[in-house]
C-alpha cells in the first residue's frame, strides 16, 4: 500500500468474521477485498481452478471497489458470483 495507495488487494482465503475490518484498520485502507475459497478435501486444485461459486466481500457504498470486485469475479467466468458487503458495514 505504501508503493501504490490506489492499488486494490484481493485476499483469497476464508477468514473469520471481523477479520476484514481488522485488516482494513491495520493498514488504514479500504482497498482490501476478500474472496473466500470453497475447497473440498482431495479436490482443492480442481476447485481452485474451476470454482463452483465466487463470493467477493467489499464496501458496497464505494463504487470503485464494487467495480473492482465485479471485475475480479468476472475473471473466473463460468462460475456463479455474488458480491456482498462486509459484515461490519451494518
Tab-separated table of N, CA and C in Angstrom:
chain	number	residue	atom	x	y	z
A	1	UNK	N	0.826	-1.184	0.000
A	1	UNK	CA	0.000	0.000	0.000
A	1	UNK	C	0.877	1.258	0.000
A	2	UNK	N	2.084	1.156	0.540
A	2	UNK	CA	2.974	2.312	0.573
A	2	UNK	C	3.459	2.675	-0.826
A	3	UNK	N	3.654	1.665	-1.697
A	3	UNK	CA	4.137	1.916	-3.051
A	3	UNK	C	3.036	2.514	-3.913
A	4	UNK	N	1.825	1.964	-3.809
A	4	UNK	CA	0.700	2.446	-4.617
A	4	UNK	C	-0.558	2.462	-3.747
A	5	UNK	N	-0.893	3.615	-3.169
A	5	UNK	CA	-2.059	3.678	-2.276
A	5	UNK	C	-3.394	3.449	-2.985
A	6	UNK	N	-3.403	3.433	-4.321
A	6	UNK	CA	-4.644	3.202	-5.067
A	6	UNK	C	-4.800	1.741	-5.485
A	7	UNK	N	-3.782	0.929	-5.228
A	7	UNK	CA	-3.856	-0.497	-5.566
A	7	UNK	C	-4.953	-1.160	-4.743
A	8	UNK	N	-5.588	-2.161	-5.338
A	8	UNK	CA	-6.630	-2.918	-4.651
A	8	UNK	C	-6.131	-4.342	-4.468
A	9	UNK	N	-6.153	-4.820	-3.246
A	9	UNK	CA	-5.681	-6.155	-2.919
A	9	UNK	C	-6.883	-7.069	-2.668
A	10	UNK	N	-6.859	-8.239	-3.288
A	10	UNK	CA	-7.890	-9.251	-3.043
A	10	UNK	C	-7.241	-10.387	-2.263
A	11	UNK	N	-7.742	-10.650	-1.079
A	11	UNK	CA	-7.252	-11.764	-0.270
A	11	UNK	C	-8.187	-12.935	-0.521
A	12	UNK	N	-7.654	-13.979	-1.132
A	12	UNK	CA	-8.450	-15.147	-1.498
A	12	UNK	C	-8.226	-16.219	-0.437
A	13	UNK	N	-9.046	-16.157	0.571
A	13	UNK	CA	-8.928	-17.083	1.691
A	13	UNK	C	-10.209	-17.020	2.517
A	14	UNK	N	-10.436	-18.021	3.308
A	14	UNK	CA	-11.562	-17.999	4.236
A	14	UNK	C	-11.051	-17.401	5.541
A	15	UNK	N	-11.729	-16.371	6.009
A	15	UNK	CA	-11.284	-15.656	7.209
A	15	UNK	C	-12.439	-15.560	8.205
A	16	UNK	N	-12.135	-15.400	9.483
A	16	UNK	CA	-13.201	-15.287	10.479
A	16	UNK	C	-13.927	-13.940	10.393
A	17	UNK	N	-15.135	-13.889	10.906
A	17	UNK	CA	-15.913	-12.656	10.938
A	17	UNK	C	-15.123	-11.586	11.672
A	18	UNK	N	-15.073	-10.394	11.108
A	18	UNK	CA	-14.361	-9.283	11.721
A	18	UNK	C	-12.936	-9.114	11.228
A	19	UNK	N	-12.407	-10.129	10.534
A	19	UNK	CA	-11.027	-10.056	10.065
A	19	UNK	C	-10.846	-8.963	9.013
A	20	UNK	N	-11.814	-8.834	8.110
A	20	UNK	CA	-11.713	-7.811	7.058
A	20	UNK	C	-11.569	-6.422	7.669
A	21	UNK	N	-12.383	-6.130	8.641
A	21	UNK	CA	-12.323	-4.826	9.293
A	21	UNK	C	-10.985	-4.623	9.985
A	22	UNK	N	-10.477	-5.653	10.648
A	22	UNK	CA	-9.202	-5.505	11.358
A	22	UNK	C	-8.044	-5.265	10.389
A	23	UNK	N	-8.062	-5.913	9.227
A	23	UNK	CA	-7.006	-5.699	8.234
A	23	UNK	C	-7.112	-4.297	7.641
A	24	UNK	N	-8.331	-3.867	7.347
A	24	UNK	CA	-8.515	-2.507	6.804
A	24	UNK	C	-8.035	-1.453	7.806
A	25	UNK	N	-8.317	-1.670	9.079
A	25	UNK	CA	-7.867	-0.732	10.112
A	25	UNK	C	-6.353	-0.778	10.278
A	26	UNK	N	-5.780	-1.970	10.275
A	26	UNK	CA	-4.335	-2.126	10.457
A	26	UNK	C	-3.556	-1.399	9.369
A	27	UNK	N	-4.008	-1.524	8.128
A	27	UNK	CA	-3.310	-0.908	7.002
A	27	UNK	C	-3.912	0.438	6.597
A	28	UNK	N	-4.904	0.887	7.336
A	28	UNK	CA	-5.562	2.169	7.103
A	28	UNK	C	-5.948	2.341	5.634
A	29	UNK	N	-6.630	1.327	5.111
A	29	UNK	CA	-7.031	1.328	3.708
A	29	UNK	C	-8.314	0.531	3.536
A	30	UNK	N	-9.203	1.062	2.717
A	30	UNK	CA	-10.409	0.319	2.354
A	30	UNK	C	-10.186	-0.508	1.095
A	31	UNK	N	-9.009	-0.395	0.473
A	31	UNK	CA	-8.726	-1.060	-0.799
A	31	UNK	C	-8.370	-2.531	-0.630
A	32	UNK	N	-9.049	-3.203	0.277
A	32	UNK	CA	-8.797	-4.612	0.531
A	32	UNK	C	-10.118	-5.365	0.399
A	33	UNK	N	-10.166	-6.309	-0.545
A	33	UNK	CA	-11.352	-7.128	-0.778
A	33	UNK	C	-11.045	-8.552	-0.324
A	34	UNK	N	-12.081	-9.298	0.026
A	34	UNK	CA	-11.918	-10.678	0.465
A	34	UNK	C	-12.770	-11.598	-0.385
A	35	UNK	N	-12.192	-12.731	-0.742
A	35	UNK	CA	-12.895	-13.726	-1.538
A	35	UNK	C	-12.628	-15.106	-0.930
A	36	UNK	N	-13.573	-15.633	-0.146
A	36	UNK	CA	-13.345	-16.941	0.482
A	36	UNK	C	-13.271	-18.068	-0.544
A	37	UNK	N	-12.525	-19.089	-0.191
A	37	UNK	CA	-12.397	-20.267	-1.048
A	37	UNK	C	-13.323	-21.367	-0.551
A	38	UNK	N	-13.785	-22.169	-1.461
A	38	UNK	CA	-14.617	-23.324	-1.121
A	38	UNK	C	-13.922	-24.552	-1.699
A	39	UNK	N	-12.959	-25.080	-0.943
A	39	UNK	CA	-12.143	-26.189	-1.414
A	39	UNK	C	-12.516	-27.475	-0.692
A	40	UNK	N	-12.724	-28.523	-1.472
A	40	UNK	CA	-13.045	-29.831	-0.896
A	40	UNK	C	-11.771	-30.644	-0.722
A	41	UNK	N	-11.748	-31.441	0.333
A	41	UNK	CA	-10.588	-32.284	0.590
A	41	UNK	C	-10.377	-33.234	-0.583
A	42	UNK	N	-9.166	-33.287	-1.079
A	42	UNK	CA	-8.837	-34.160	-2.200
A	42	UNK	C	-9.113	-33.540	-3.558
A	43	UNK	N	-9.834	-32.428	-3.590
A	43	UNK	CA	-10.166	-31.767	-4.860
A	43	UNK	C	-9.788	-30.285	-4.840
A	44	UNK	N	-8.890	-29.906	-3.964
A	44	UNK	CA	-8.559	-28.488	-3.785
A	44	UNK	C	-8.043	-27.845	-5.068
A	45	UNK	N	-7.152	-28.504	-5.791
A	45	UNK	CA	-6.620	-27.923	-7.025
A	45	UNK	C	-7.736	-27.735	-8.047
A	46	UNK	N	-8.548	-28.757	-8.233
A	46	UNK	CA	-9.667	-28.655	-9.179
A	46	UNK	C	-10.621	-27.530	-8.766
A	47	UNK	N	-10.971	-27.480	-7.479
A	47	UNK	CA	-11.896	-26.451	-7.003
A	47	UNK	C	-11.304	-25.054	-7.138
A	48	UNK	N	-9.991	-24.931	-7.018
A	48	UNK	CA	-9.346	-23.634	-7.186
A	48	UNK	C	-9.350	-23.211	-8.656
A	49	UNK	N	-9.113	-24.158	-9.556
A	49	UNK	CA	-9.078	-23.842	-10.989
A	49	UNK	C	-10.475	-23.687	-11.591
A	50	UNK	N	-11.445	-24.409	-11.054
A	50	UNK	CA	-12.818	-24.394	-11.574
A	50	UNK	C	-13.794	-24.191	-10.419
A	51	UNK	N	-13.841	-23.000	-9.837
A	51	UNK	CA	-14.707	-22.782	-8.664
A	51	UNK	C	-16.187	-22.890	-9.014
A	52	UNK	N	-16.943	-23.432	-8.078
A	52	UNK	CA	-18.392	-23.568	-8.286
A	52	UNK	C	-19.118	-22.247	-8.030
A	53	UNK	N	-18.488	-21.367	-7.237
A	53	UNK	CA	-19.083	-20.063	-6.948
A	53	UNK	C	-17.979	-19.114	-6.492
A	54	UNK	N	-18.223	-17.835	-6.713
A	54	UNK	CA	-17.277	-16.797	-6.324
A	54	UNK	C	-18.026	-15.813	-5.439
A	55	UNK	N	-17.495	-15.563	-4.269
A	55	UNK	CA	-18.064	-14.557	-3.368
A	55	UNK	C	-16.968	-13.543	-3.095
A	56	UNK	N	-17.298	-12.274	-3.280
A	56	UNK	CA	-16.334	-11.208	-3.030
A	56	UNK	C	-16.962	-10.221	-2.068
A	57	UNK	N	-16.296	-9.996	-0.953
A	57	UNK	CA	-16.760	-9.033	0.040
A	57	UNK	C	-16.060	-7.700	-0.169
A	58	UNK	N	-16.842	-6.638	-0.235
A	58	UNK	CA	-16.278	-5.303	-0.432
A	58	UNK	C	-17.229	-4.270	0.157
A	59	UNK	N	-16.737	-3.062	0.415
A	59	UNK	CA	-17.629	-1.988	0.854
A	59	UNK	C	-18.585	-1.623	-0.304
A	60	UNK	N	-19.853	-1.934	-0.168
A	60	UNK	CA	-20.816	-1.757	-1.257
A	60	UNK	C	-21.089	-0.296	-1.587
A	61	UNK	N	-20.781	0.608	-0.675
A	61	UNK	CA	-21.034	2.036	-0.922
A	61	UNK	C	-19.944	2.675	-1.773
A	62	UNK	N	-18.831	1.991	-1.972
A	62	UNK	CA	-17.715	2.511	-2.753
A	62	UNK	C	-17.800	1.944	-4.167
A	63	UNK	N	-18.200	2.772	-5.128
A	63	UNK	CA	-18.425	2.291	-6.497
A	63	UNK	C	-17.141	1.780	-7.147
A	64	UNK	N	-16.000	2.355	-6.817
A	64	UNK	CA	-14.727	1.921	-7.402
A	64	UNK	C	-14.380	0.512	-6.921
A	65	UNK	N	-14.553	0.261	-5.619
A	65	UNK	CA	-14.253	-1.072	-5.091
A	65	UNK	C	-15.283	-2.093	-5.543
A	66	UNK	N	-16.519	-1.674	-5.670
A	66	UNK	CA	-17.564	-2.582	-6.158
A	66	UNK	C	-17.257	-2.998	-7.601
A	67	UNK	N	-16.824	-2.045	-8.424
A	67	UNK	CA	-16.455	-2.356	-9.809
A	67	UNK	C	-15.255	-3.293	-9.854
A	68	UNK	N	-14.286	-3.085	-8.962
A	68	UNK	CA	-13.112	-3.967	-8.897
A	68	UNK	C	-13.524	-5.374	-8.489
A	69	UNK	N	-14.453	-5.488	-7.548
A	69	UNK	CA	-14.933	-6.802	-7.116
A	69	UNK	C	-15.650	-7.518	-8.257
A	70	UNK	N	-16.447	-6.775	-9.011
A	70	UNK	CA	-17.137	-7.366	-10.168
A	70	UNK	C	-16.138	-7.827	-11.223
A	71	UNK	N	-15.090	-7.037	-11.451
A	71	UNK	CA	-14.053	-7.423	-12.406
A	71	UNK	C	-13.345	-8.694	-11.945
A	72	UNK	N	-12.986	-8.758	-10.670
A	72	UNK	CA	-12.329	-9.950	-10.127
A	72	UNK	C	-13.213	-11.179	-10.323
A	73	UNK	N	-14.489	-11.060	-10.003
A	73	UNK	CA	-15.413	-12.192	-10.146
A	73	UNK	C	-15.549	-12.615	-11.609
A	74	UNK	N	-15.508	-11.643	-12.522
A	74	UNK	CA	-15.665	-11.959	-13.951
A	74	UNK	C	-14.456	-12.694	-14.519
A	75	UNK	N	-13.298	-12.570	-13.871
A	75	UNK	CA	-12.105	-13.267	-14.347
A	75	UNK	C	-12.268	-14.779	-14.263
A	76	UNK	N	-13.144	-15.228	-13.407
A	76	UNK	CA	-13.395	-16.655	-13.254
A	76	UNK	C	-14.724	-16.990	-13.923
A	77	UNK	N	-14.786	-16.762	-15.212
A	77	UNK	CA	-16.017	-16.961	-15.985
A	77	UNK	C	-16.524	-18.386	-15.855
A	78	UNK	N	-17.817	-18.525	-15.911
A	78	UNK	CA	-18.433	-19.838	-15.819
A	78	UNK	C	-18.867	-20.194	-14.406
A	79	UNK	N	-18.549	-19.331	-13.449
A	79	UNK	CA	-18.931	-19.579	-12.065
A	79	UNK	C	-20.054	-18.633	-11.673
A	80	UNK	N	-20.810	-19.018	-10.683
A	80	UNK	CA	-21.811	-18.141	-10.107
A	80	UNK	C	-21.091	-17.179	-9.169
A	81	UNK	N	-21.373	-15.889	-9.277
A	81	UNK	CA	-20.689	-14.937	-8.415
A	81	UNK	C	-21.688	-14.133	-7.589
A	82	UNK	N	-21.242	-13.699	-6.422
A	82	UNK	CA	-22.049	-12.921	-5.501
A	82	UNK	C	-21.175	-11.853	-4.878
A	83	UNK	N	-21.600	-10.604	-4.981
A	83	UNK	CA	-20.914	-9.519	-4.294
A	83	UNK	C	-21.672	-9.252	-3.014
A	84	UNK	N	-20.952	-9.052	-1.944
A	84	UNK	CA	-21.603	-8.823	-0.663
A	84	UNK	C	-20.848	-7.776	0.124
A	85	UNK	N	-21.597	-6.984	0.860
A	85	UNK	CA	-20.982	-6.031	1.761
A	85	UNK	C	-20.382	-6.776	2.934
A	86	UNK	N	-19.463	-6.124	3.627
A	86	UNK	CA	-18.854	-6.788	4.764
A	86	UNK	C	-19.833	-6.848	5.935
A	87	UNK	N	-19.636	-7.792	6.802
A	87	UNK	CA	-20.477	-7.959	7.983
A	87	UNK	C	-20.410	-6.718	8.882
A	88	UNK	N	-19.274	-6.035	8.822
A	88	UNK	CA	-19.053	-4.884	9.679
A	88	UNK	C	-19.761	-3.628	9.196
A	89	UNK	N	-20.358	-3.643	7.983
A	89	UNK	CA	-20.947	-2.458	7.400
A	89	UNK	C	-22.331	-2.089	7.916
A	90	UNK	N	-22.939	-2.885	8.730
A	90	UNK	CA	-24.328	-2.663	9.149
A	90	UNK	C	-24.571	-1.315	9.612
